[in-house]
Amino acid sequence: MSNEPSIENPTPKVKPSSPIRWGIVGVGNIAGRFAQGLNFVPNTTLTGVWARRESESARFAAQYSTQAFATFEEMVNSIDALYIATLQDSHADYALRAFAAKCAVLCEKPAAVSAIALKKIQDAATEANVLFMEAMKPPFFPLFKRLTKQLTDEPIGDIKFVRAGSSIPDAPEDHPSFKLELGGGSLLNIGIYEAFLAIYFLGKPLKVQTLGRVGESGVDIFASLNVLHEKGISQLFSGLDVDGKGDAVIAGTKGSVTIHENWWNPSRATVHYVGGRVVELDAPFEGGGLNYETDHFCELVRQGATESPIISHVLSQQMISILDVAREELGVVYPCAIDHTFE
């Protein structure tokens, strides 16, 4: 399981007793879910929001009882942490501008459209000595933590296989997932979750084989991946044109785990041990689920860390590298460079 060390800043910007002031860029559905989730994160406040359309900023601010800032720079200079809730084609721009204000950044997944773009963001965060983390929520859920403890206390042997996937067939035709210029496609919008789970349990990816379908707009509408990792093999799929069950299987030499759908918002899992023993895990979540990763991020801010020990920069690079290779094999090319190396 991935567990990279964190990097410490000896002079944290936020005192342990002070509330963390959050700002949000973007006013879509995920921004609203994040704002709602902050109600479940102690010692935080939503200081404000900014979006390119002033009317939308004002609407969002009124709905969530916060301030609509006139400019992005005014907002990042007034907060401790920024949640980037825009589409992935703009993540790099907003992150770099936040770093210039020494503002910590929690960036919605995928953090960038390619490994090259992600490396630019991570390098800028390191140079500015500022916390940057990709928002990958599953490992912070109560169920995932219970499962990790269960597998530590009663292992299923050497984990050698992970299967995970989801396909959602009812997105409207004008959804950003179908727009090539916005970094659309099933891999970036859905497959990033599956890449996380595979790397978490099987380690560094070494080789990717991909089959799939490309839609009229040029984005991948279905992708099926076989990935060779340091510790085993994963089978992953993502789609926008068929109905696909969203569970996950983790298989070891002495047992297996099923994380029931939707596995990325995990609340139930079944552990089967060789010999017939079965352990059922049930851990409901509150606040929509984004609050758990936000709480983790807030603790990092208070510690003065510049990197998460759970969603590390290396892990984020490995996730996007899998998707870079898969898109290249399908012939999906964004108007940006593609990095397809596993480094």
mmCIF file of C-alpha atoms in Angstrom:
data_model
loop_
_atom_site.group_PDB
_atom_site.id
_atom_site.type_symbol
_atom_site.label_atom_id
_atom_site.label_comp_id
_atom_site.label_asym_id
_atom_site.label_seq_id
_atom_site.Cartn_x
_atom_site.Cartn_y
_atom_site.Cartn_z
ATOM 1 C CA MET A 1 0.000 0.000 0.000
ATOM 2 C CA SER A 2 1.299 3.453 -0.910
ATOM 3 C CA ASN A 3 2.709 5.433 2.016
ATOM 4 C CA GLU A 4 5.190 8.072 0.890
ATOM 5 C CA PRO A 5 6.733 10.291 3.598
ATOM 6 C CA SER A 6 5.433 13.825 4.028
ATOM 7 C CA ILE A 7 7.637 16.879 3.703
ATOM 8 C CA GLU A 8 7.615 19.248 6.664
ATOM 9 C CA ASN A 9 7.744 23.042 6.720
ATOM 10 C CA PRO A 10 9.189 24.207 10.064
ATOM 11 C CA THR A 11 7.082 27.384 10.056
ATOM 12 C CA PRO A 12 3.413 26.473 9.394
ATOM 13 C CA LYS A 13 1.334 29.328 7.986
ATOM 14 C CA VAL A 14 -1.696 28.431 10.129
ATOM 15 C CA LYS A 15 -1.548 28.140 13.912
ATOM 16 C CA PRO A 16 -2.973 24.853 15.252
ATOM 17 C CA SER A 17 -5.790 26.668 17.051
ATOM 18 C CA SER A 18 -6.774 28.909 14.125
ATOM 19 C CA PRO A 19 -9.610 28.036 11.734
ATOM 20 C CA ILE A 20 -8.460 27.282 8.210
ATOM 21 C CA ARG A 21 -9.881 29.780 5.741
ATOM 22 C CA TRP A 22 -10.986 28.054 2.533
ATOM 23 C CA GLY A 23 -11.665 29.475 -0.883
ATOM 24 C CA ILE A 24 -13.186 27.720 -3.885
ATOM 25 C CA VAL A 25 -12.552 28.390 -7.552
ATOM 26 C CA GLY A 26 -15.430 27.069 -9.632
ATOM 27 C CA VAL A 27 -19.139 26.890 -8.860
ATOM 28 C CA GLY A 28 -20.264 23.569 -10.322
ATOM 29 C CA ASN A 29 -21.733 20.525 -8.597
ATOM 30 C CA ILE A 30 -18.475 19.390 -7.020
ATOM 31 C CA ALA A 31 -17.878 22.886 -5.600
ATOM 32 C CA GLY A 32 -21.260 22.748 -3.892
ATOM 33 C CA ARG A 33 -20.548 19.308 -2.465
ATOM 34 C CA PHE A 34 -17.244 20.576 -1.109
ATOM 35 C CA ALA A 35 -18.915 23.595 0.503
ATOM 36 C CA GLN A 36 -21.490 21.336 2.148
ATOM 37 C CA GLY A 37 -18.755 18.995 3.343
ATOM 38 C CA LEU A 38 -16.919 21.799 5.134
ATOM 39 C CA ASN A 39 -19.766 21.770 7.670
ATOM 40 C CA PHE A 40 -18.414 18.395 8.812
ATOM 41 C CA VAL A 41 -14.766 19.509 9.084
ATOM 42 C CA PRO A 42 -13.950 21.110 12.465
ATOM 43 C CA ASN A 43 -12.237 24.473 12.724
ATOM 44 C CA THR A 44 -12.704 25.540 9.113
ATOM 45 C CA THR A 45 -14.539 28.350 7.403
ATOM 46 C CA LEU A 46 -15.557 29.023 3.801
ATOM 47 C CA THR A 47 -14.098 32.487 3.254
ATOM 48 C CA GLY A 48 -15.140 32.926 -0.334
ATOM 49 C CA VAL A 49 -15.561 31.809 -3.919
ATOM 50 C CA TRP A 50 -14.515 33.032 -7.334
ATOM 51 C CA ALA A 51 -15.609 32.067 -10.828
ATOM 52 C CA ARG A 52 -15.126 33.658 -14.216
ATOM 53 C CA ARG A 53 -18.805 34.662 -14.365
ATOM 54 C CA GLU A 54 -19.572 37.195 -11.654
ATOM 55 C CA SER A 55 -23.249 36.275 -11.546
ATOM 56 C CA GLU A 56 -22.429 32.638 -10.841
ATOM 57 C CA SER A 57 -20.014 33.597 -8.063
ATOM 58 C CA ALA A 58 -22.714 35.736 -6.486
ATOM 59 C CA ARG A 59 -25.287 32.942 -6.731
ATOM 60 C CA PHE A 60 -22.946 30.410 -5.138
ATOM 61 C CA ALA A 61 -21.879 32.841 -2.402
ATOM 62 C CA ALA A 62 -25.497 33.530 -1.480
ATOM 63 C CA GLN A 63 -26.341 29.831 -1.409
ATOM 64 C CA TYR A 64 -23.435 28.938 0.892
ATOM 65 C CA SER A 65 -23.323 32.143 2.973
ATOM 66 C CA THR A 66 -19.886 33.262 1.889
ATOM 67 C CA GLN A 67 -18.216 36.065 -0.092
ATOM 68 C CA ALA A 68 -17.948 36.342 -3.863
ATOM 69 C CA PHE A 69 -14.500 37.774 -4.585
ATOM 70 C CA ALA A 70 -14.006 40.196 -7.443
ATOM 71 C CA THR A 71 -10.754 38.575 -8.601
ATOM 72 C CA PHE A 72 -8.993 35.260 -8.169
ATOM 73 C CA GLU A 73 -5.897 36.975 -6.784
ATOM 74 C CA GLU A 74 -7.917 38.811 -4.153
ATOM 75 C CA MET A 75 -9.332 35.508 -2.982
ATOM 76 C CA VAL A 76 -6.064 33.543 -2.765
ATOM 77 C CA ASN A 77 -4.459 36.380 -0.836
ATOM 78 C CA SER A 78 -7.302 36.182 1.717
ATOM 79 C CA ILE A 79 -7.316 32.439 2.418
ATOM 80 C CA ASP A 80 -5.138 29.623 3.735
ATOM 81 C CA ALA A 81 -6.279 26.854 1.386
ATOM 82 C CA LEU A 82 -7.794 26.728 -2.094
ATOM 83 C CA TYR A 83 -10.047 24.004 -3.461
ATOM 84 C CA ILE A 84 -9.835 23.882 -7.257
ATOM 85 C CA ALA A 85 -13.243 22.700 -8.478
ATOM 86 C CA THR A 86 -12.963 23.664 -12.147
ATOM 87 C CA LEU A 87 -12.470 21.354 -15.134
ATOM 88 C CA GLN A 88 -9.048 19.781 -15.463
ATOM 89 C CA ASP A 89 -7.932 21.909 -18.397
ATOM 90 C CA SER A 90 -7.626 24.921 -16.025
ATOM 91 C CA HIS A 91 -6.156 23.215 -12.937
ATOM 92 C CA ALA A 92 -2.544 24.093 -13.699
ATOM 93 C CA ASP A 93 -3.260 27.798 -14.209
ATOM 94 C CA TYR A 94 -5.151 28.208 -10.946
ATOM 95 C CA ALA A 95 -2.679 26.130 -8.947
ATOM 96 C CA LEU A 96 0.325 28.135 -10.122
ATOM 97 C CA ARG A 97 -1.407 31.429 -9.342
ATOM 98 C CA ALA A 98 -2.308 30.153 -5.866
ATOM 99 C CA PHE A 99 1.271 29.098 -5.176
ATOM 100 C CA ALA A 100 2.403 32.638 -5.974
ATOM 101 C CA ALA A 101 0.237 33.752 -3.036
ATOM 102 C CA LYS A 102 1.690 30.984 -0.817
ATOM 103 C CA CYS A 103 -1.747 29.391 -0.673
ATOM 104 C CA ALA A 104 -2.126 25.620 -0.092
ATOM 105 C CA VAL A 105 -4.002 23.804 -2.880
ATOM 106 C CA LEU A 106 -6.351 20.828 -2.812
ATOM 107 C CA CYS A 107 -7.046 20.125 -6.486
ATOM 108 C CA GLU A 108 -9.957 18.074 -7.760
ATOM 109 C CA LYS A 109 -8.995 14.927 -9.637
ATOM 110 C CA PRO A 110 -7.488 14.555 -12.127
ATOM 111 C CA ALA A 111 -5.058 17.200 -10.972
ATOM 112 C CA ALA A 112 -3.800 17.647 -14.543
ATOM 113 C CA VAL A 113 -4.496 16.362 -18.051
ATOM 114 C CA SER A 114 -1.090 14.687 -18.387
ATOM 115 C CA ALA A 115 1.966 13.738 -16.384
ATOM 116 C CA ILE A 116 3.897 16.628 -17.934
ATOM 117 C CA ALA A 117 1.294 19.148 -16.774
ATOM 118 C CA LEU A 118 1.149 17.547 -13.335
ATOM 119 C CA LYS A 119 4.937 17.659 -12.955
ATOM 120 C CA LYS A 120 4.852 21.395 -13.706
ATOM 121 C CA ILE A 121 2.333 21.913 -10.896
ATOM 122 C CA GLN A 122 4.219 19.738 -8.418
ATOM 123 C CA ASP A 123 7.561 21.386 -9.178
ATOM 124 C CA ALA A 124 6.021 24.828 -8.683
ATOM 125 C CA ALA A 125 4.531 23.747 -5.346
ATOM 126 C CA THR A 126 7.893 22.408 -4.204
ATOM 127 C CA GLU A 127 9.675 25.605 -5.255
ATOM 128 C CA ALA A 128 7.108 27.734 -3.404
ATOM 129 C CA ASN A 129 7.256 25.394 -0.377
ATOM 130 C CA VAL A 130 3.457 25.111 -0.452
ATOM 131 C CA LEU A 131 1.164 22.128 0.192
ATOM 132 C CA PHE A 132 -0.356 20.574 -2.926
ATOM 133 C CA MET A 133 -2.546 17.466 -2.986
ATOM 134 C CA GLU A 134 -4.751 15.812 -5.568
ATOM 135 C CA ALA A 135 -8.259 15.262 -4.205
ATOM 136 C CA MET A 136 -8.571 11.468 -4.185
ATOM 137 C CA LYS A 137 -11.194 10.693 -1.555
ATOM 138 C CA PRO A 138 -11.483 6.862 -1.164
ATOM 139 C CA PRO A 139 -8.594 6.185 1.284
ATOM 140 C CA PHE A 140 -9.979 8.661 3.821
ATOM 141 C CA PHE A 141 -13.428 7.076 4.155
ATOM 142 C CA PRO A 142 -14.213 5.208 7.410
ATOM 143 C CA LEU A 143 -14.790 1.978 5.452
ATOM 144 C CA PHE A 144 -11.431 2.169 3.694
ATOM 145 C CA LYS A 145 -9.675 2.743 7.006
ATOM 146 C CA ARG A 146 -11.511 -0.227 8.549
ATOM 147 C CA LEU A 147 -10.577 -2.385 5.582
ATOM 148 C CA THR A 148 -6.919 -1.364 5.815
ATOM 149 C CA LYS A 149 -6.898 -2.311 9.511
ATOM 150 C CA GLN A 150 -8.647 -5.613 8.784
ATOM 151 C CA LEU A 151 -6.074 -6.540 6.151
ATOM 152 C CA THR A 152 -3.254 -5.541 8.500
ATOM 153 C CA ASP A 153 -4.614 -7.568 11.423
ATOM 154 C CA GLU A 154 -5.777 -10.521 9.307
ATOM 155 C CA PRO A 155 -4.029 -10.405 5.918
ATOM 156 C CA ILE A 156 -5.350 -12.061 2.775
ATOM 157 C CA GLY A 157 -1.784 -13.027 1.895
ATOM 158 C CA ASP A 158 0.179 -11.443 -0.926
ATOM 159 C CA ILE A 159 -2.178 -9.215 -2.935
ATOM 160 C CA LYS A 160 -1.597 -9.964 -6.603
ATOM 161 C CA PHE A 161 -4.721 -8.791 -8.438
ATOM 162 C CA VAL A 162 -7.095 -5.806 -8.437
ATOM 163 C CA ARG A 163 -10.214 -5.420 -10.578
ATOM 164 C CA ALA A 164 -12.145 -2.156 -10.563
ATOM 165 C CA GLY A 165 -14.267 -0.132 -12.921
ATOM 166 C CA SER A 166 -17.338 1.911 -13.613
ATOM 167 C CA SER A 167 -19.262 3.044 -16.648
ATOM 168 C CA ILE A 168 -21.970 5.706 -16.576
ATOM 169 C CA PRO A 169 -24.221 5.767 -19.691
ATOM 170 C CA ASP A 170 -26.549 8.679 -18.975
ATOM 171 C CA ALA A 171 -24.329 11.787 -19.144
ATOM 172 C CA PRO A 172 -25.941 14.456 -21.389
ATOM 173 C CA GLU A 173 -24.388 15.025 -24.807
ATOM 174 C CA ASP A 174 -23.143 18.486 -23.817
ATOM 175 C CA HIS A 175 -21.365 17.205 -20.696
ATOM 176 C CA PRO A 176 -17.689 18.289 -20.433
ATOM 177 C CA SER A 177 -16.678 14.605 -20.400
ATOM 178 C CA PHE A 178 -17.379 14.536 -24.150
ATOM 179 C CA LYS A 179 -15.288 17.617 -24.970
ATOM 180 C CA LEU A 180 -11.723 16.947 -26.106
ATOM 181 C CA GLU A 181 -10.586 20.544 -25.569
ATOM 182 C CA LEU A 182 -11.597 20.316 -21.878
ATOM 183 C CA GLY A 183 -9.691 17.109 -21.185
ATOM 184 C CA GLY A 184 -12.766 14.908 -21.463
ATOM 185 C CA GLY A 185 -13.083 11.161 -21.714
ATOM 186 C CA SER A 186 -13.824 8.274 -19.393
ATOM 187 C CA LEU A 187 -10.211 7.684 -18.379
ATOM 188 C CA LEU A 188 -9.572 11.095 -16.809
ATOM 189 C CA ASN A 189 -13.041 11.476 -15.324
ATOM 190 C CA ILE A 190 -13.587 7.916 -14.066
ATOM 191 C CA GLY A 191 -10.466 5.838 -14.648
ATOM 192 C CA ILE A 192 -8.345 7.980 -12.340
ATOM 193 C CA TYR A 193 -10.167 6.370 -9.384
ATOM 194 C CA GLU A 194 -9.428 2.855 -10.628
ATOM 195 C CA ALA A 195 -5.774 3.759 -11.207
ATOM 196 C CA PHE A 196 -5.541 4.882 -7.577
ATOM 197 C CA LEU A 197 -6.921 1.614 -6.198
ATOM 198 C CA ALA A 198 -4.611 -0.511 -8.330
ATOM 199 C CA ILE A 199 -1.494 1.434 -7.336
ATOM 200 C CA TYR A 200 -2.498 1.548 -3.661
ATOM 201 C CA PHE A 201 -2.524 -2.239 -3.418
ATOM 202 C CA LEU A 202 -0.140 -3.323 -6.204
ATOM 203 C CA GLY A 203 2.445 -0.556 -6.360
ATOM 204 C CA LYS A 204 4.188 1.131 -9.235
ATOM 205 C CA PRO A 205 2.779 0.511 -12.744
ATOM 206 C CA LEU A 206 5.217 -1.023 -15.207
ATOM 207 C CA LYS A 207 3.241 -1.736 -18.385
ATOM 208 C CA VAL A 208 -0.213 -0.895 -19.752
ATOM 209 C CA GLN A 209 -2.283 -2.630 -22.436
ATOM 210 C CA THR A 210 -5.469 -0.918 -23.583
ATOM 211 C CA LEU A 211 -8.553 -1.620 -25.686
ATOM 212 C CA GLY A 212 -11.428 0.806 -26.063
ATOM 213 C CA ARG A 213 -13.748 2.990 -28.071
ATOM 214 C CA VAL A 214 -13.304 6.610 -29.135
ATOM 215 C CA GLY A 215 -16.364 8.777 -29.708
ATOM 216 C CA GLU A 216 -17.141 11.297 -32.425
ATOM 217 C CA SER A 217 -15.672 14.168 -30.396
ATOM 218 C CA GLY A 218 -12.324 12.381 -30.100
ATOM 219 C CA VAL A 219 -12.522 11.380 -26.418
ATOM 220 C CA ASP A 220 -12.435 7.837 -25.106
ATOM 221 C CA ILE A 221 -15.967 6.670 -24.313
ATOM 222 C CA PHE A 222 -14.870 3.239 -23.086
ATOM 223 C CA ALA A 223 -11.483 1.887 -22.052
ATOM 224 C CA SER A 224 -10.382 -1.496 -20.732
ATOM 225 C CA LEU A 225 -6.880 -1.723 -19.265
ATOM 226 C CA ASN A 226 -4.579 -4.539 -18.190
ATOM 227 C CA VAL A 227 -1.789 -3.082 -16.063
ATOM 228 C CA LEU A 228 1.334 -4.844 -14.846
ATOM 229 C CA HIS A 229 2.476 -3.521 -11.459
ATOM 230 C CA GLU A 230 5.416 -4.249 -9.183
ATOM 231 C CA LYS A 231 3.300 -6.647 -7.110
ATOM 232 C CA GLY A 232 0.698 -7.967 -9.513
ATOM 233 C CA ILE A 233 -1.814 -7.232 -12.273
ATOM 234 C CA SER A 234 -4.860 -4.969 -12.388
ATOM 235 C CA GLN A 235 -7.840 -5.014 -14.733
ATOM 236 C CA LEU A 236 -9.503 -1.601 -14.934
ATOM 237 C CA PHE A 237 -12.316 -0.151 -17.024
ATOM 238 C CA SER A 238 -14.099 3.163 -17.453
ATOM 239 C CA GLY A 239 -16.933 4.166 -19.733
ATOM 240 C CA LEU A 240 -19.445 6.783 -20.819
ATOM 241 C CA ASP A 241 -21.691 4.716 -23.089
ATOM 242 C CA VAL A 242 -22.675 1.542 -21.190
ATOM 243 C CA ASP A 243 -23.962 0.742 -17.707
ATOM 244 C CA GLY A 244 -21.131 -0.771 -15.681
ATOM 245 C CA LYS A 245 -21.201 -1.911 -12.072
ATOM 246 C CA GLY A 246 -18.976 0.102 -9.765
ATOM 247 C CA ASP A 247 -17.582 -2.507 -7.376
ATOM 248 C CA ALA A 248 -13.967 -3.581 -6.870
ATOM 249 C CA VAL A 249 -12.148 -6.838 -6.129
ATOM 250 C CA ILE A 250 -8.795 -7.192 -4.366
ATOM 251 C CA ALA A 251 -7.358 -10.718 -4.517
ATOM 252 C CA GLY A 252 -4.571 -12.233 -2.447
ATOM 253 C CA THR A 253 -3.036 -15.652 -1.928
ATOM 254 C CA LYS A 254 -5.110 -16.305 1.219
ATOM 255 C CA GLY A 255 -8.328 -14.494 0.471
ATOM 256 C CA SER A 256 -10.097 -11.704 -1.400
ATOM 257 C CA VAL A 257 -12.062 -8.524 -0.814
ATOM 258 C CA THR A 258 -15.106 -7.112 -2.556
ATOM 259 C CA ILE A 259 -15.712 -3.399 -2.018
ATOM 260 C CA HIS A 260 -19.361 -3.042 -2.936
ATOM 261 C CA GLU A 261 -20.616 -0.360 -5.292
ATOM 262 C CA ASN A 262 -19.965 2.459 -5.472
ATOM 263 C CA TRP A 263 -16.495 1.499 -4.330
ATOM 264 C CA TRP A 264 -15.117 5.072 -4.574
ATOM 265 C CA ASN A 265 -17.718 6.131 -1.976
ATOM 266 C CA PRO A 266 -17.126 2.992 0.087
ATOM 267 C CA SER A 267 -19.467 1.951 2.877
ATOM 268 C CA ARG A 268 -19.529 -1.866 2.637
ATOM 269 C CA ALA A 269 -16.921 -4.547 1.985
ATOM 270 C CA THR A 270 -16.811 -8.336 2.228
ATOM 271 C CA VAL A 271 -13.587 -10.175 3.047
ATOM 272 C CA HIS A 272 -13.453 -13.843 2.019
ATOM 273 C CA TYR A 273 -10.665 -15.953 3.505
ATOM 274 C CA VAL A 274 -9.452 -19.256 2.050
ATOM 275 C CA GLY A 275 -11.209 -21.925 4.084
ATOM 276 C CA GLY A 276 -14.614 -20.255 4.058
ATOM 277 C CA ARG A 277 -14.428 -17.559 6.740
ATOM 278 C CA VAL A 278 -16.222 -14.339 5.774
ATOM 279 C CA VAL A 279 -15.934 -10.912 7.421
ATOM 280 C CA GLU A 280 -18.498 -8.217 6.609
ATOM 281 C CA LEU A 281 -17.449 -4.590 7.064
ATOM 282 C CA ASP A 282 -20.029 -1.813 7.250
ATOM 283 C CA ALA A 283 -19.037 1.821 7.843
ATOM 284 C CA PRO A 284 -21.507 4.507 6.720
ATOM 285 C CA PHE A 285 -20.120 7.936 5.888
ATOM 286 C CA GLU A 286 -21.412 11.441 6.516
ATOM 287 C CA GLY A 287 -21.191 14.777 4.785
ATOM 288 C CA GLY A 288 -21.054 13.362 1.259
ATOM 289 C CA GLY A 289 -17.519 12.004 1.711
ATOM 290 C CA LEU A 290 -15.392 14.917 0.508
ATOM 291 C CA ASN A 291 -15.087 16.054 4.121
ATOM 292 C CA TYR A 292 -12.724 13.193 5.009
ATOM 293 C CA GLU A 293 -10.020 14.127 2.502
ATOM 294 C CA THR A 294 -10.542 17.792 3.439
ATOM 295 C CA ASP A 295 -9.989 17.019 7.113
ATOM 296 C CA HIS A 296 -6.744 15.215 6.214
ATOM 297 C CA PHE A 297 -5.638 18.182 4.127
ATOM 298 C CA CYS A 298 -6.388 20.609 6.973
ATOM 299 C CA GLU A 299 -4.174 18.600 9.312
ATOM 300 C CA LEU A 300 -1.363 18.808 6.770
ATOM 301 C CA VAL A 301 -1.798 22.578 6.573
ATOM 302 C CA ARG A 302 -1.564 22.858 10.360
ATOM 303 C CA GLN A 303 1.560 20.674 10.397
ATOM 304 C CA GLY A 304 3.240 22.773 7.750
ATOM 305 C CA ALA A 305 3.530 19.766 5.422
ATOM 306 C CA THR A 306 4.001 20.296 1.697
ATOM 307 C CA GLU A 307 2.912 16.809 0.605
ATOM 308 C CA SER A 308 0.418 14.185 1.760
ATOM 309 C CA PRO A 309 1.797 10.865 3.033
ATOM 310 C CA ILE A 310 -1.258 9.142 1.519
ATOM 311 C CA ILE A 311 -1.850 10.942 -1.799
ATOM 312 C CA SER A 312 1.784 11.750 -2.466
ATOM 313 C CA HIS A 313 3.189 13.495 -5.516
ATOM 314 C CA VAL A 314 4.651 10.169 -6.653
ATOM 315 C CA LEU A 315 1.289 8.424 -6.389
ATOM 316 C CA SER A 316 -0.419 11.159 -8.396
ATOM 317 C CA GLN A 317 2.276 10.883 -11.067
ATOM 318 C CA GLN A 318 1.808 7.128 -11.289
ATOM 319 C CA MET A 319 -1.973 7.460 -11.623
ATOM 320 C CA ILE A 320 -1.852 9.959 -14.479
ATOM 321 C CA SER A 321 0.957 8.032 -16.195
ATOM 322 C CA ILE A 322 -1.298 4.968 -16.511
ATOM 323 C CA LEU A 323 -3.955 7.123 -18.142
ATOM 324 C CA ASP A 324 -1.426 8.835 -20.432
ATOM 325 C CA VAL A 325 -0.369 5.477 -21.851
ATOM 326 C CA ALA A 326 -3.955 4.266 -22.210
ATOM 327 C CA ARG A 327 -5.050 7.414 -24.062
ATOM 328 C CA GLU A 328 -2.069 7.269 -26.351
ATOM 329 C CA GLU A 329 -2.833 3.642 -27.224
ATOM 330 C CA LEU A 330 -6.431 4.635 -28.045
ATOM 331 C CA GLY A 331 -5.287 7.602 -30.130
ATOM 332 C CA VAL A 332 -6.836 10.213 -27.828
ATOM 333 C CA VAL A 333 -4.675 13.339 -28.044
ATOM 334 C CA TYR A 334 -5.366 16.530 -26.107
ATOM 335 C CA PRO A 335 -3.938 19.904 -27.194
ATOM 336 C CA CYS A 336 -1.042 19.368 -24.772
ATOM 337 C CA ALA A 337 1.998 17.121 -24.442
ATOM 338 C CA ILE A 338 1.579 13.572 -23.185
ATOM 339 C CA ASP A 339 4.095 11.998 -20.841
ATOM 340 C CA HIS A 340 4.000 8.225 -21.059
ATOM 341 C CA THR A 341 6.955 7.262 -18.892
ATOM 342 C CA PHE A 342 6.866 5.492 -15.551
ATOM 343 C CA GLU A 343 9.468 7.335 -13.495
#
